C-alpha positions as a Markdown table, in Angstrom:
| # | Residue | x | y | z |
|---|---|---|---|---|
| 1 | Unk | -1.8 | -63.4 | 11.2 |
| 2 | Unk | 0.5 | -66.4 | 10.8 |
| 3 | Unk | 4.3 | -66.1 | 11.0 |
| 4 | Unk | 4.4 | -67.3 | 7.4 |
| 5 | Unk | 2.3 | -64.3 | 6.3 |
| 6 | Unk | 4.4 | -61.8 | 8.2 |
| 7 | Unk | 7.5 | -63.3 | 6.7 |
| 8 | Unk | 6.0 | -63.0 | 3.2 |
| 9 | Unk | 5.0 | -59.3 | 3.6 |
| 10 | Unk | 7.8 | -58.0 | 5.9 |
| 11 | Unk | 10.8 | -60.3 | 5.9 |
| 12 | Unk | 11.1 | -61.3 | 2.3 |
| 13 | Unk | 10.8 | -57.9 | 0.7 |
| 14 | Unk | 12.4 | -55.7 | 3.5 |
| 15 | Unk | 14.9 | -57.7 | 5.5 |
| 16 | Unk | 18.5 | -58.3 | 4.3 |
| 17 | Unk | 18.9 | -61.0 | 7.0 |
| 18 | Unk | 16.0 | -63.2 | 5.8 |
| 19 | Unk | 17.0 | -66.4 | 4.1 |
| 20 | Unk | 14.3 | -68.4 | 2.2 |
| 21 | Unk | 14.1 | -72.0 | 3.5 |
| 22 | Unk | 16.0 | -71.3 | 6.8 |
| 23 | Unk | 13.8 | -72.3 | 9.6 |
| 24 | Unk | 13.6 | -69.3 | 12.0 |
| 25 | Unk | 11.1 | -69.4 | 14.8 |
| 26 | Unk | 11.7 | -65.9 | 15.9 |
| 27 | Unk | 10.7 | -62.7 | 14.2 |
| 28 | Unk | 12.1 | -59.3 | 14.9 |
| 29 | Unk | 10.2 | -57.0 | 17.2 |
| 30 | Unk | 9.5 | -54.7 | 14.2 |
| 31 | Unk | 7.7 | -57.6 | 12.5 |
| 32 | Unk | 5.9 | -58.4 | 15.7 |
| 33 | Unk | 4.6 | -54.8 | 16.0 |
| 34 | Unk | 3.5 | -54.9 | 12.4 |
| 35 | Unk | 1.6 | -58.1 | 13.2 |
| 36 | Unk | -0.1 | -56.5 | 16.1 |
| 37 | Unk | -1.0 | -53.4 | 14.1 |
| 38 | Unk | -2.5 | -55.6 | 11.4 |
| 39 | Unk | -4.3 | -57.8 | 13.9 |
| 40 | Unk | -5.9 | -54.8 | 15.6 |
| 41 | Unk | -7.0 | -53.3 | 12.3 |
| 42 | Unk | -4.7 | -50.2 | 12.8 |
| 43 | Unk | -2.8 | -51.0 | 9.6 |
| 44 | Unk | -4.1 | -52.6 | 6.4 |
| 45 | Unk | -2.2 | -55.1 | 4.2 |
| 46 | Unk | -2.8 | -52.7 | 1.4 |
| 47 | Unk | -0.9 | -50.0 | 3.2 |
| 48 | Unk | 2.1 | -52.4 | 3.5 |
| 49 | Unk | 1.9 | -53.5 | -0.1 |
| 50 | Unk | 1.9 | -49.9 | -1.2 |
| 51 | Unk | 5.4 | -49.4 | 0.4 |
| 52 | Unk | 8.3 | -50.3 | -1.9 |
| 53 | Unk | 11.5 | -51.5 | -0.4 |
| 54 | Unk | 14.1 | -48.8 | -0.7 |
| 55 | Unk | 17.6 | -48.1 | 0.7 |
| 56 | Unk | 17.8 | -47.2 | 4.3 |
| 57 | Unk | 18.3 | -43.5 | 4.3 |
| 58 | Unk | 19.2 | -41.8 | 7.5 |
| 59 | Unk | 16.2 | -39.5 | 7.2 |
| 60 | Unk | 13.9 | -42.5 | 6.9 |
| 61 | Unk | 15.5 | -44.5 | 9.7 |
| 62 | Unk | 15.2 | -41.6 | 12.1 |
| 63 | Unk | 11.4 | -41.3 | 11.6 |
| 64 | Unk | 10.6 | -44.4 | 13.6 |
| 65 | Unk | 10.8 | -44.7 | 17.4 |
| 66 | Unk | 13.8 | -47.0 | 17.6 |
| 67 | Unk | 13.4 | -47.7 | 21.2 |
| 68 | Unk | 9.8 | -48.8 | 20.8 |
| 69 | Unk | 10.7 | -51.0 | 17.9 |
| 70 | Unk | 13.9 | -52.5 | 19.4 |
| 71 | Unk | 12.9 | -52.8 | 23.0 |
| 72 | Unk | 12.1 | -56.4 | 23.7 |
| 73 | Unk | 13.5 | -57.6 | 20.4 |
| 74 | Unk | 14.9 | -61.2 | 20.6 |
| 75 | Unk | 17.8 | -60.2 | 18.4 |
| 76 | Unk | 18.8 | -57.0 | 20.2 |
| 77 | Unk | 21.2 | -58.4 | 22.7 |
| 78 | Unk | 23.4 | -60.7 | 20.6 |
| 79 | Unk | 22.5 | -60.4 | 17.0 |
| 80 | Unk | 21.8 | -56.7 | 16.2 |
| 81 | Unk | 24.8 | -54.7 | 14.9 |
| 82 | Unk | 22.5 | -51.8 | 14.0 |
| 83 | Unk | 21.6 | -51.0 | 17.6 |
| 84 | Unk | 24.9 | -52.0 | 19.1 |
| 85 | Unk | 27.1 | -49.6 | 21.1 |
| 86 | Unk | 29.6 | -49.4 | 18.3 |
| 87 | Unk | 27.7 | -50.2 | 15.1 |
| 88 | Unk | 29.7 | -50.9 | 12.0 |
| 89 | Unk | 29.3 | -48.3 | 9.2 |
| 90 | Unk | 27.4 | -50.8 | 7.0 |
| 91 | Unk | 25.0 | -52.0 | 9.8 |
| 92 | Unk | 21.4 | -52.2 | 8.6 |
| 93 | Unk | 18.2 | -52.4 | 10.6 |
| 94 | Unk | 15.9 | -55.4 | 10.4 |
| 95 | Unk | 13.1 | -55.6 | 7.9 |
| 96 | Unk | 10.4 | -54.8 | 10.4 |
| 97 | Unk | 12.3 | -51.6 | 11.5 |
| 98 | Unk | 12.7 | -50.6 | 7.8 |
| 99 | Unk | 9.1 | -51.1 | 7.0 |
| 100 | Unk | 7.9 | -49.3 | 10.1 |
| 101 | Unk | 10.3 | -46.4 | 9.3 |
| 102 | Unk | 8.9 | -46.1 | 5.8 |
| 103 | Unk | 5.3 | -46.3 | 7.0 |
| 104 | Unk | 6.1 | -43.6 | 9.7 |
| 105 | Unk | 7.8 | -41.4 | 7.1 |
| 106 | Unk | 4.7 | -41.6 | 5.0 |
| 107 | Unk | 2.4 | -40.8 | 7.9 |
| 108 | Unk | 0.8 | -44.2 | 8.0 |
| 109 | Unk | 2.1 | -45.2 | 11.4 |
| 110 | Unk | 2.8 | -42.7 | 14.2 |
| 111 | Unk | 5.6 | -42.8 | 16.8 |
| 112 | Unk | 2.9 | -42.5 | 19.5 |
| 113 | Unk | 1.1 | -45.6 | 18.3 |
| 114 | Unk | 4.3 | -47.6 | 18.1 |
| 115 | Unk | 5.1 | -46.5 | 21.7 |
| 116 | Unk | 1.6 | -47.5 | 22.9 |
| 117 | Unk | 1.8 | -50.9 | 21.2 |
| 118 | Unk | 5.3 | -51.6 | 22.3 |
| 119 | Unk | 4.4 | -50.8 | 25.9 |
| 120 | Unk | 1.6 | -53.2 | 25.6 |
């Protein structure tokens, strides 16, 4: 799947950091994991399109394996307030994390599968 496609189905609808027209070569690790799940046929585009963006509720965020999603993320070290040692109260996860959390909360993606894919 092309980065443009991932940006259209993950970043645009789910990520508050995404800016249309800004050239960004990197994608978050959540988007990369979604790309892998789609590429391996473990997740369908229809399952993603059935998920509606919604506010990040603590209960939804905690359903996803954060370490699996965030480990190896190019934004983790310098750009991620959400996973920082002292996150600000208004820190939000990236769009890939949000979408994976919503998919996990709906039983579409399992923590185990995320761990397996993240571990490569």
